[in-house]
PDB file of C-alpha atoms in Angstrom:
ATOM      1  CA  MET A  49     101.444 175.725  69.906  1.00 83.00           C
ATOM      2  CA  SER A  50     104.138 173.452  71.086  1.00 85.00           C
ATOM      3  CA  PHE A  51     107.124 172.439  68.998  1.00 88.00           C
ATOM      4  CA  ARG A  52     107.644 169.431  71.064  1.00 86.00           C
ATOM      5  CA  LYS A  53     104.190 168.107  70.526  1.00 88.00           C
ATOM      6  CA  ILE A  54     104.230 169.079  66.911  1.00 90.00           C
ATOM      7  CA  VAL A  55     107.514 166.803  66.706  1.00 89.00           C
ATOM      8  CA  SER A  56     105.880 163.933  68.566  1.00 89.00           C
ATOM      9  CA  LEU A  57     102.593 163.900  66.626  1.00 91.00           C
ATOM     10  CA  THR A  58     104.450 164.369  62.986  1.00 93.00           C
ATOM     11  CA  THR A  59     106.489 161.271  64.170  1.00 92.00           C
ATOM     12  CA  LEU A  60     103.467 159.242  64.935  1.00 92.00           C
ATOM     13  CA  LEU A  61     101.722 160.239  61.708  1.00 94.00           C
ATOM     14  CA  SER A  62     104.547 159.856  59.458  1.00 93.00           C
ATOM     15  CA  PHE A  63     105.188 156.369  61.153  1.00 93.00           C
ATOM     16  CA  LEU A  64     101.688 155.171  60.408  1.00 94.00           C
ATOM     17  CA  VAL A  65     101.743 156.489  56.618  1.00 94.00           C
ATOM     18  CA  MET A  66     105.281 154.696  56.113  1.00 92.00           C
ATOM     19  CA  CYS A  67     104.020 151.390  57.641  1.00 93.00           C
ATOM     20  CA  TYR A  68     101.070 151.617  55.417  1.00 93.00           C
ATOM     21  CA  THR A  69     103.060 152.260  52.266  1.00 93.00           C
ATOM     22  CA  GLY A  70     105.779 149.701  53.393  1.00 91.00           C
ATOM     23  CA  LEU A  71     102.949 147.131  53.763  1.00 91.00           C
ATOM     24  CA  ILE A  72     101.785 147.699  50.350  1.00 91.00           C
ATOM     25  CA  LEU A  73     104.980 147.600  48.780  1.00 88.00           C
ATOM     26  CA  ILE A  74     105.552 144.213  50.342  1.00 86.00           C
ATOM     27  CA  ILE A  75     102.407 142.806  48.693  1.00 84.00           C
ATOM     28  CA  VAL A  76     102.569 144.758  45.511  1.00 85.00           C
ATOM     29  CA  PRO A  77     103.532 142.830  42.337  1.00 82.00           C
ATOM     30  CA  GLU A  78     106.965 143.044  41.066  1.00 77.00           C
ATOM     31  CA  GLY A  79     107.981 146.095  38.938  1.00 74.00           C
ATOM     32  CA  ARG A  80     107.895 144.143  35.761  1.00 74.00           C
ATOM     33  CA  VAL A  81     104.330 142.703  36.448  1.00 78.00           C
ATOM     34  CA  ALA A  82     102.638 145.919  38.055  1.00 80.00           C
ATOM     35  CA  TYR A  83     103.650 148.219  35.288  1.00 79.00           C
ATOM     36  CA  TRP A  84     102.862 145.601  32.523  1.00 78.00           C
ATOM     37  CA  GLY A  85      99.466 144.945  33.764  1.00 79.00           C
ATOM     38  CA  GLY A  86      98.559 148.460  35.005  1.00 79.00           C
ATOM     39  CA  TRP A  87      98.342 147.375  38.911  1.00 82.00           C
ATOM     40  CA  GLN A  88      96.687 149.940  40.988  1.00 83.00           C
ATOM     41  CA  LEU A  89      95.359 150.044  44.608  1.00 85.00           C
ATOM     42  CA  LEU A  90      92.926 152.955  45.588  1.00 88.00           C
ATOM     43  CA  GLY A  91      93.936 154.881  42.578  1.00 85.00           C
ATOM     44  CA  LEU A  92      97.831 154.645  43.081  1.00 87.00           C
ATOM     45  CA  ASN A  93     100.317 152.560  41.165  1.00 86.00           C
ATOM     46  CA  LYS A  94     103.535 150.925  42.466  1.00 86.00           C
ATOM     47  CA  SER A  95     105.673 153.862  41.402  1.00 85.00           C
ATOM     48  CA  GLN A  96     103.390 156.352  43.247  1.00 89.00           C
ATOM     49  CA  TYR A  97     103.303 154.026  46.467  1.00 91.00           C
ATOM     50  CA  GLY A  98     107.250 154.005  46.301  1.00 89.00           C
ATOM     51  CA  GLU A  99     107.464 157.934  46.048  1.00 91.00           C
ATOM     52  CA  LEU A 100     105.106 158.145  48.967  1.00 93.00           C
ATOM     53  CA  HIS A 101     107.034 155.597  51.039  1.00 93.00           C
ATOM     54  CA  THR A 102     110.265 157.238  50.020  1.00 93.00           C
ATOM     55  CA  ALA A 103     109.153 160.643  51.061  1.00 94.00           C
ATOM     56  CA  THR A 104     107.288 159.909  54.195  1.00 94.00           C
ATOM     57  CA  SER A 105     110.359 157.853  55.351  1.00 94.00           C
ATOM     58  CA  LEU A 106     112.557 160.846  54.923  1.00 94.00           C
ATOM     59  CA  LEU A 107     110.107 162.889  57.032  1.00 95.00           C
ATOM     60  CA  PHE A 108     109.999 160.277  59.713  1.00 94.00           C
ATOM     61  CA  LEU A 109     113.829 160.274  59.811  1.00 94.00           C
ATOM     62  CA  ILE A 110     113.961 163.917  60.203  1.00 94.00           C
ATOM     63  CA  VAL A 111     111.283 164.085  62.993  1.00 93.00           C
ATOM     64  CA  SER A 112     112.862 161.141  64.851  1.00 92.00           C
ATOM     65  CA  ILE A 113     116.123 162.934  64.942  1.00 93.00           C
ATOM     66  CA  LEU A 114     114.384 165.895  66.381  1.00 93.00           C
ATOM     67  CA  HIS A 115     112.390 163.616  68.780  1.00 90.00           C
ATOM     68  CA  ILE A 116     115.688 161.957  70.046  1.00 89.00           C
ATOM     69  CA  TYR A 117     117.129 165.608  70.459  1.00 89.00           C
ATOM     70  CA  LEU A 118     114.257 166.852  72.357  1.00 89.00           C
ATOM     71  CA  ASN A 119     114.032 163.739  74.544  1.00 86.00           C
ATOM     72  CA  TRP A 120     117.887 163.120  74.812  1.00 87.00           C
ATOM     73  CA  LYS A 121     117.976 163.231  78.640  1.00 83.00           C
ATOM     74  CA  ALA A 122     115.089 160.713  79.100  1.00 82.00           C
ATOM     75  CA  ILE A 123     116.999 158.519  76.832  1.00 78.00           C
ATOM     76  CA  MET A 124     120.260 158.611  78.609  1.00 80.00           C
ATOM     77  CA  GLN A 125     118.326 157.662  81.781  1.00 78.00           C
ATOM     78  CA  TYR A 126     117.605 154.425  80.073  1.00 76.00           C
ATOM     79  CA  LEU A 127     121.458 153.962  79.936  1.00 75.00           C
ATOM     80  CA  LYS A 128     122.099 154.316  83.722  1.00 73.00           C
ATOM     81  CA  ASN A 129     122.208 151.729  86.475  1.00 68.00           C
ATOM     82  CA  ARG A 130     120.689 152.062  89.724  1.00 70.00           C
ATOM     83  CA  ALA A 131     123.576 154.212  90.964  1.00 67.00           C
ATOM     84  CA  LYS A 132     122.680 156.926  88.238  1.00 71.00           C
ATOM     85  CA  ASN A 133     125.964 155.787  86.321  1.00 74.00           C
ATOM     86  CA  PHE A 134     126.225 155.742  82.674  1.00 74.00           C
ATOM     87  CA  VAL A 135     126.371 151.983  81.520  1.00 74.00           C
ATOM     88  CA  LEU A 136     126.052 151.225  77.893  1.00 73.00           C
ATOM     89  CA  PHE A 137     125.208 147.524  78.205  1.00 79.00           C
ATOM     90  CA  THR A 138     122.328 147.891  80.721  1.00 76.00           C
ATOM     91  CA  PRO A 139     119.844 144.826  80.866  1.00 80.00           C
ATOM     92  CA  ASN A 140     117.430 146.907  78.567  1.00 80.00           C
ATOM     93  CA  PHE A 141     119.892 147.898  76.174  1.00 83.00           C
ATOM     94  CA  VAL A 142     121.219 144.246  75.835  1.00 86.00           C
ATOM     95  CA  VAL A 143     117.701 142.725  75.241  1.00 90.00           C
ATOM     96  CA  ALA A 144     116.913 145.496  72.663  1.00 87.00           C
ATOM     97  CA  LEU A 145     120.361 144.639  71.003  1.00 91.00           C
ATOM     98  CA  ILE A 146     119.677 140.786  70.937  1.00 94.00           C
ATOM     99  CA  ILE A 147     116.255 141.428  69.412  1.00 94.00           C
ATOM    100  CA  THR A 148     117.681 143.635  66.778  1.00 93.00           C
ATOM    101  CA  THR A 149     120.560 141.312  65.996  1.00 93.00           C
ATOM    102  CA  ALA A 150     118.379 138.255  65.973  1.00 93.00           C
ATOM    103  CA  VAL A 151     116.070 139.753  63.282  1.00 91.00           C
ATOM    104  CA  PHE A 152     119.117 140.961  61.302  1.00 91.00           C
ATOM    105  CA  MET A 153     120.775 137.450  61.310  1.00 91.00           C
ATOM    106  CA  GLY A 154     117.654 135.496  60.787  1.00 89.00           C
ATOM    107  CA  ALA A 155     116.988 137.680  57.716  1.00 87.00           C
ATOM    108  CA  TYR A 156     120.442 137.280  56.410  1.00 86.00           C
ATOM    109  CA  TYR A 157     120.678 133.585  56.729  1.00 85.00           C
ATOM    110  CA  LYS A 158     117.144 132.965  55.870  1.00 82.00           C
ATOM    111  CA  VAL A 159     116.152 130.990  58.898  1.00 85.00           C
ATOM    112  CA  SER A 160     112.554 130.317  59.918  1.00 85.00           C
ATOM    113  CA  PRO A 161     110.240 132.396  60.466  1.00 86.00           C
ATOM    114  CA  PHE A 162     112.079 134.832  58.313  1.00 84.00           C
ATOM    115  CA  SER A 163     112.450 132.205  55.388  1.00 83.00           C
ATOM    116  CA  ASP A 164     108.769 131.571  55.679  1.00 83.00           C
ATOM    117  CA  LEU A 165     108.126 135.328  55.169  1.00 82.00           C
ATOM    118  CA  PHE A 166     110.307 135.301  52.072  1.00 80.00           C
ATOM    119  CA  ILE A 167     108.729 132.385  50.648  1.00 79.00           C
ATOM    120  CA  TRP A 168     105.127 133.715  51.180  1.00 81.00           C
ATOM    121  CA  GLN A 169     106.401 136.923  49.344  1.00 77.00           C
ATOM    122  CA  SER A 170     107.741 134.820  46.588  1.00 76.00           C
ATOM    123  CA  ASP A 171     104.132 133.154  46.428  1.00 77.00           C
ATOM    124  CA  VAL A 172     102.491 136.567  46.584  1.00 78.00           C
ATOM    125  CA  ASP A 173     104.772 137.590  43.270  1.00 76.00           C
ATOM    126  CA  ASP A 174     103.757 134.345  41.554  1.00 74.00           C
ATOM    127  CA  TYR A 175      99.860 135.146  42.167  1.00 76.00           C
ATOM    128  CA  TRP A 176     100.365 138.550  40.664  1.00 76.00           C
ATOM    129  CA  ALA A 177     102.157 137.257  37.630  1.00 73.00           C
ATOM    130  CA  ASP A 178      99.556 134.728  37.164  1.00 72.00           C
ATOM    131  CA  LYS A 179      96.850 137.286  37.315  1.00 73.00           C
ATOM    132  CA  TYR A 180      98.394 140.188  35.473  1.00 71.00           C
ATOM    133  CA  GLY A 181     100.858 138.375  33.104  1.00 71.00           C
ATOM    134  CA  GLU A 182     104.426 138.961  32.621  1.00 72.00           C
ATOM    135  CA  PRO A 183     106.187 141.078  29.830  1.00 77.00           C
ATOM    136  CA  PRO A 184     108.209 139.211  27.178  1.00 77.00           C
ATOM    137  CA  PHE A 185     111.366 140.990  28.522  1.00 76.00           C
ATOM    138  CA  GLY A 186     112.350 143.351  31.260  1.00 72.00           C
ATOM    139  CA  HIS A 187     110.730 146.811  30.889  1.00 78.00           C
ATOM    140  CA  ALA A 188     109.120 146.023  27.708  1.00 82.00           C
ATOM    141  CA  GLU A 189     106.400 148.828  28.529  1.00 84.00           C
ATOM    142  CA  LEU A 190     109.210 151.386  28.133  1.00 84.00           C
ATOM    143  CA  VAL A 191     110.279 150.434  24.573  1.00 86.00           C
ATOM    144  CA  GLY A 192     109.105 152.443  21.603  1.00 88.00           C
ATOM    145  CA  LEU A 193     106.303 150.737  19.431  1.00 86.00           C
ATOM    146  CA  LYS A 194     108.768 150.312  16.353  1.00 86.00           C
ATOM    147  CA  ASN A 195     111.540 148.928  18.426  1.00 87.00           C
ATOM    148  CA  PHE A 196     109.200 146.830  20.414  1.00 86.00           C
ATOM    149  CA  SER A 197     107.880 145.148  17.223  1.00 85.00           C
ATOM    150  CA  LYS A 198     111.427 144.528  15.755  1.00 85.00           C
ATOM    151  CA  LYS A 199     112.545 143.047  19.071  1.00 82.00           C
ATOM    152  CA  MET A 200     109.456 140.584  18.829  1.00 81.00           C
ATOM    153  CA  ASP A 201     109.828 140.040  15.243  1.00 82.00           C
ATOM    154  CA  LEU A 202     106.569 141.562  14.470  1.00 84.00           C
ATOM    155  CA  ASP A 203     105.848 142.934  11.129  1.00 85.00           C
ATOM    156  CA  PHE A 204     105.516 146.737  12.108  1.00 84.00           C
ATOM    157  CA  THR A 205     103.064 147.486   8.995  1.00 86.00           C
ATOM    158  CA  LYS A 206     100.736 144.771  10.356  1.00 87.00           C
ATOM    159  CA  VAL A 207     101.072 146.264  13.962  1.00 85.00           C
ATOM    160  CA  LYS A 208      99.936 149.612  12.752  1.00 85.00           C
ATOM    161  CA  GLU A 209      97.113 148.022  10.943  1.00 87.00           C
ATOM    162  CA  ILE A 210      95.749 146.100  13.892  1.00 88.00           C
ATOM    163  CA  LEU A 211      96.184 149.212  16.118  1.00 87.00           C
ATOM    164  CA  ASN A 212      94.236 151.228  13.685  1.00 87.00           C
ATOM    165  CA  LYS A 213      91.471 148.514  13.311  1.00 88.00           C
ATOM    166  CA  ASN A 214      91.082 148.298  16.982  1.00 88.00           C
ATOM    167  CA  GLY A 215      90.950 152.297  17.241  1.00 88.00           C
ATOM    168  CA  ILE A 216      94.105 152.697  19.298  1.00 87.00           C
ATOM    169  CA  LYS A 217      95.459 156.294  19.230  1.00 88.00           C
ATOM    170  CA  TYR A 218      99.201 157.020  19.067  1.00 86.00           C
ATOM    171  CA  ASP A 219     101.161 159.916  17.739  1.00 85.00           C
ATOM    172  CA  ASN A 220     104.253 158.441  16.370  1.00 86.00           C
ATOM    173  CA  GLU A 221     106.287 155.054  16.169  1.00 84.00           C
ATOM    174  CA  ASN A 222     108.498 156.013  18.891  1.00 87.00           C
ATOM    175  CA  GLU A 223     105.815 156.147  21.601  1.00 88.00           C
ATOM    176  CA  THR A 224     106.293 153.552  24.096  1.00 89.00           C
ATOM    177  CA  LEU A 225     103.802 150.943  25.021  1.00 86.00           C
ATOM    178  CA  LEU A 226     103.110 152.453  28.403  1.00 86.00           C
ATOM    179  CA  GLN A 227     102.448 155.983  26.678  1.00 88.00           C
ATOM    180  CA  ILE A 228     100.060 154.473  24.236  1.00 88.00           C
ATOM    181  CA  ALA A 229      98.271 152.198  26.912  1.00 87.00           C
ATOM    182  CA  LYS A 230      97.584 155.336  28.985  1.00 86.00           C
ATOM    183  CA  LYS A 231      96.400 157.394  25.985  1.00 87.00           C
ATOM    184  CA  ASN A 232      93.871 154.605  25.324  1.00 89.00           C
ATOM    185  CA  ASN A 233      92.846 153.806  28.953  1.00 87.00           C
ATOM    186  CA  LYS A 234      94.463 150.243  28.629  1.00 86.00           C
ATOM    187  CA  THR A 235      97.544 148.628  29.913  1.00 85.00           C
ATOM    188  CA  PRO A 236     100.815 147.689  28.153  1.00 86.00           C
ATOM    189  CA  GLN A 237      99.828 144.090  28.072  1.00 84.00           C
ATOM    190  CA  ASP A 238      96.445 144.876  26.398  1.00 86.00           C
ATOM    191  CA  ILE A 239      98.319 146.601  23.484  1.00 85.00           C
ATOM    192  CA  TYR A 240     100.763 143.633  23.460  1.00 85.00           C
ATOM    193  CA  LEU A 241      97.789 141.246  23.147  1.00 84.00           C
ATOM    194  CA  LEU A 242      96.487 143.013  20.247  1.00 84.00           C
ATOM    195  CA  ILE A 243      99.419 143.125  18.137  1.00 83.00           C
ATOM    196  CA  LYS A 244     101.219 139.698  19.303  1.00 81.00           C
ATOM    197  CA  ASP A 245      99.947 137.982  16.020  1.00 77.00           C
ATOM    198  CA  ALA A 246     101.471 140.208  13.788  1.00 73.00           C
ATOM    199  CA  GLU A 247     104.439 137.957  13.224  1.00 67.00           C
ATOM    200  CA  ILE A 248     106.647 138.445  10.277  1.00 61.00           C
ATOM    201  CA  GLY A 249     105.177 136.199   7.575  1.00 53.00           C
ATOM    202  CA  ALA A 250     102.048 135.486   9.289  1.00 51.00           C
ATOM    203  CA  ASP A 251      98.434 136.439   8.178  1.00 52.00           C
ATOM    204  CA  ILE A 252      96.785 138.585  10.599  1.00 48.00           C
ATOM    205  CA  ASN A 253      93.331 137.502   9.559  1.00 53.00           C
ATOM    206  CA  GLU A 254      94.114 133.945  10.161  1.00 50.00           C
ATOM    207  CA  VAL A 255      92.535 132.071  12.951  1.00 47.00           C
ATOM    208  CA  LYS A 256      95.364 130.362  15.123  1.00 49.00           C
ATOM    209  CA  PRO A 257      94.781 127.420  17.198  1.00 48.00           C
ATOM    210  CA  GLU A 258      94.746 127.899  21.014  1.00 46.00           C
ATOM    211  CA  THR A 259      98.073 126.966  22.742  1.00 43.00           C
ATOM    212  CA  SER A 260      98.500 126.001  26.368  1.00 41.00           C
ATOM    213  CA  LYS A 261      99.816 128.282  28.945  1.00 41.00           C
ATOM    214  CA  VAL A 262     102.955 126.218  29.139  1.00 39.00           C
ATOM    215  CA  GLU A 263     103.568 126.435  25.361  1.00 42.00           C
ATOM    216  CA  GLU A 264     103.083 130.138  25.428  1.00 40.00           C
ATOM    217  CA  LYS A 265     105.345 130.994  28.638  1.00 52.00           C
ATOM    218  CA  MET A 266     109.075 130.349  28.638  1.00 58.00           C
ATOM    219  CA  PRO A 267     111.465 131.795  31.130  1.00 63.00           C
ATOM    220  CA  ALA A 268     113.320 135.000  30.043  1.00 57.00           C
ATOM    221  CA  GLU A 269     115.827 137.537  31.396  1.00 52.00           C
ATOM    222  CA  GLY A 270     113.999 139.784  33.656  1.00 51.00           C
ATOM    223  CA  SER A 271     110.942 137.331  34.159  1.00 59.00           C
ATOM    224  CA  GLY A 272     111.537 137.049  37.966  1.00 68.00           C
ATOM    225  CA  LEU A 273     112.204 133.270  37.527  1.00 74.00           C
ATOM    226  CA  GLY A 274     114.857 133.568  40.467  1.00 75.00           C
ATOM    227  CA  LYS A 275     112.424 134.411  43.140  1.00 75.00           C
ATOM    228  CA  LYS A 276     110.265 131.590  42.245  1.00 80.00           C
ATOM    229  CA  ASN A 277     110.508 128.413  44.361  1.00 81.00           C
ATOM    230  CA  ILE A 278     111.329 125.198  42.370  1.00 86.00           C
ATOM    231  CA  LEU A 279     107.649 123.508  42.535  1.00 84.00           C
ATOM    232  CA  SER A 280     106.080 126.574  41.141  1.00 81.00           C
ATOM    233  CA  VAL A 281     108.628 126.637  38.437  1.00 84.00           C
ATOM    234  CA  ILE A 282     107.958 122.912  37.542  1.00 86.00           C
ATOM    235  CA  GLU A 283     104.202 123.672  37.758  1.00 82.00           C
ATOM    236  CA  GLU A 284     104.313 126.847  35.618  1.00 79.00           C
ATOM    237  CA  TYR A 285     106.548 125.522  32.912  1.00 82.00           C
ATOM    238  CA  GLY A 286     105.278 121.820  32.764  1.00 83.00           C
ATOM    239  CA  LEU A 287     108.484 120.258  33.757  1.00 85.00           C
ATOM    240  CA  ASP A 288     108.834 116.695  34.811  1.00 85.00           C
ATOM    241  CA  LYS A 289     109.191 116.789  38.587  1.00 85.00           C
ATOM    242  CA  ASN A 290     111.231 113.654  38.822  1.00 86.00           C
ATOM    243  CA  LEU A 291     113.589 114.699  35.872  1.00 88.00           C
ATOM    244  CA  ALA A 292     113.997 117.994  37.254  1.00 87.00           C
ATOM    245  CA  PHE A 293     114.913 116.711  40.813  1.00 88.00           C
ATOM    246  CA  SER A 294     117.271 114.106  39.310  1.00 88.00           C
ATOM    247  CA  ASN A 295     119.186 116.550  37.134  1.00 87.00           C
ATOM    248  CA  LEU A 296     119.558 118.935  40.030  1.00 88.00           C
ATOM    249  CA  LYS A 297     121.034 116.160  42.321  1.00 88.00           C
ATOM    250  CA  LYS A 298     123.445 115.271  39.349  1.00 86.00           C
ATOM    251  CA  ALA A 299     124.463 118.701  39.350  1.00 86.00           C
ATOM    252  CA  GLY A 300     125.499 118.692  42.939  1.00 87.00           C
ATOM    253  CA  ILE A 301     122.776 121.049  44.121  1.00 89.00           C
ATOM    254  CA  LYS A 302     121.200 120.912  47.496  1.00 88.00           C
ATOM    255  CA  PHE A 303     117.636 121.832  47.726  1.00 86.00           C
ATOM    256  CA  ASP A 304     114.199 121.143  49.050  1.00 83.00           C
ATOM    257  CA  GLU A 305     110.787 121.670  47.578  1.00 77.00           C
ATOM    258  CA  LYS A 306     110.760 125.350  48.960  1.00 78.00           C
ATOM    259  CA  SER A 307     113.973 126.275  47.664  1.00 84.00           C
ATOM    260  CA  LEU A 308     114.502 129.504  45.617  1.00 83.00           C
ATOM    261  CA  MET A 309     115.729 129.306  41.985  1.00 84.00           C
ATOM    262  CA  LYS A 310     118.170 132.124  42.761  1.00 83.00           C
ATOM    263  CA  ASP A 311     119.628 130.318  45.765  1.00 85.00           C
ATOM    264  CA  MET A 312     120.036 126.995  43.898  1.00 86.00           C
ATOM    265  CA  ALA A 313     121.674 128.684  40.974  1.00 85.00           C
ATOM    266  CA  ALA A 314     124.069 130.533  43.219  1.00 84.00           C
ATOM    267  CA  GLN A 315     125.327 127.229  44.478  1.00 84.00           C
ATOM    268  CA  ILE A 316     126.958 126.382  41.281  1.00 85.00           C
ATOM    269  CA  GLY A 317     127.548 130.056  40.049  1.00 83.00           C
ATOM    270  CA  VAL A 318     124.902 130.103  37.191  1.00 81.00           C
ATOM    271  CA  THR A 319     122.088 132.455  36.438  1.00 80.00           C
ATOM    272  CA  PRO A 320     118.438 131.263  37.270  1.00 81.00           C
ATOM    273  CA  ILE A 321     117.819 130.781  33.552  1.00 82.00           C
ATOM    274  CA  ASP A 322     120.660 128.475  33.233  1.00 83.00           C
ATOM    275  CA  LEU A 323     119.433 126.543  36.172  1.00 86.00           C
ATOM    276  CA  PHE A 324     115.981 126.015  34.451  1.00 87.00           C
ATOM    277  CA  LYS A 325     117.674 124.408  31.561  1.00 86.00           C
ATOM    278  CA  ILE A 326     119.541 121.986  33.837  1.00 87.00           C
ATOM    279  CA  MET A 327     116.383 121.151  35.342  1.00 88.00           C
ATOM    280  CA  LYS A 328     114.955 120.495  31.971  1.00 84.00           C
ATOM    281  CA  GLU A 329     117.832 118.936  30.235  1.00 82.00           C
ATOM    282  CA  GLY A 330     120.667 118.199  32.560  1.00 74.00           C
ATOM    283  CA  ARG A 331     124.053 119.383  32.426  1.00 65.00           C
TER     284      ARG A 331
END
């Protein structure tokens, strides 16, 4: 066996796995959506992909350092001129530096094509949010059943009645929605949809009229509003486009139809939720 060959092959394999998990983490739903809707791909959830990516990246870092050490003489040759003298800023090094700097600055200042990539990623997040739904607040799946009911103004007695009626097993009132969901082969969202009609003072046997998607969904902290572009927000929440644009202009905000909520909010030092209120009601 050859140590040099082992290092090179491990570098290659860890690089391939790291690229795969990195790509998955780009297209995966945001955490609040992935955990709420029980997203999985090839039997792995977002947390597991994140853990694999972290472990593989660490392995890649270690073997890359070893690879550089074993090939240090060859690398030094890349930094020599025709007279075999060491020169840091060789033509090859300058081109590599320009490419790296261009990517860094392009991503930092969000210029095309990097801005297009970020918009696409935001659209992917919106797609997953529409498909899997969003929790009523951040990390709702990690809140105990009783505390969740209290936070959502649900009658806990009715909540337990609904769960028992539907054969949902749970050990105690402090179990989180995620734990209950896993125990019953469901998602936290499934559990919430079962108990959401147990409002205080409501009859759980009452047939309620259907409400529209716009009426049911309102932006909340942890909803990912900041990563959405202005047009998707207007469509999702049923806002008047002309009124929203007019209110933003009156507030002195510069934007176009692809602008992200968080970027517009940062212009006047408010949160995306506050910006939404400006779009809807003005200042």
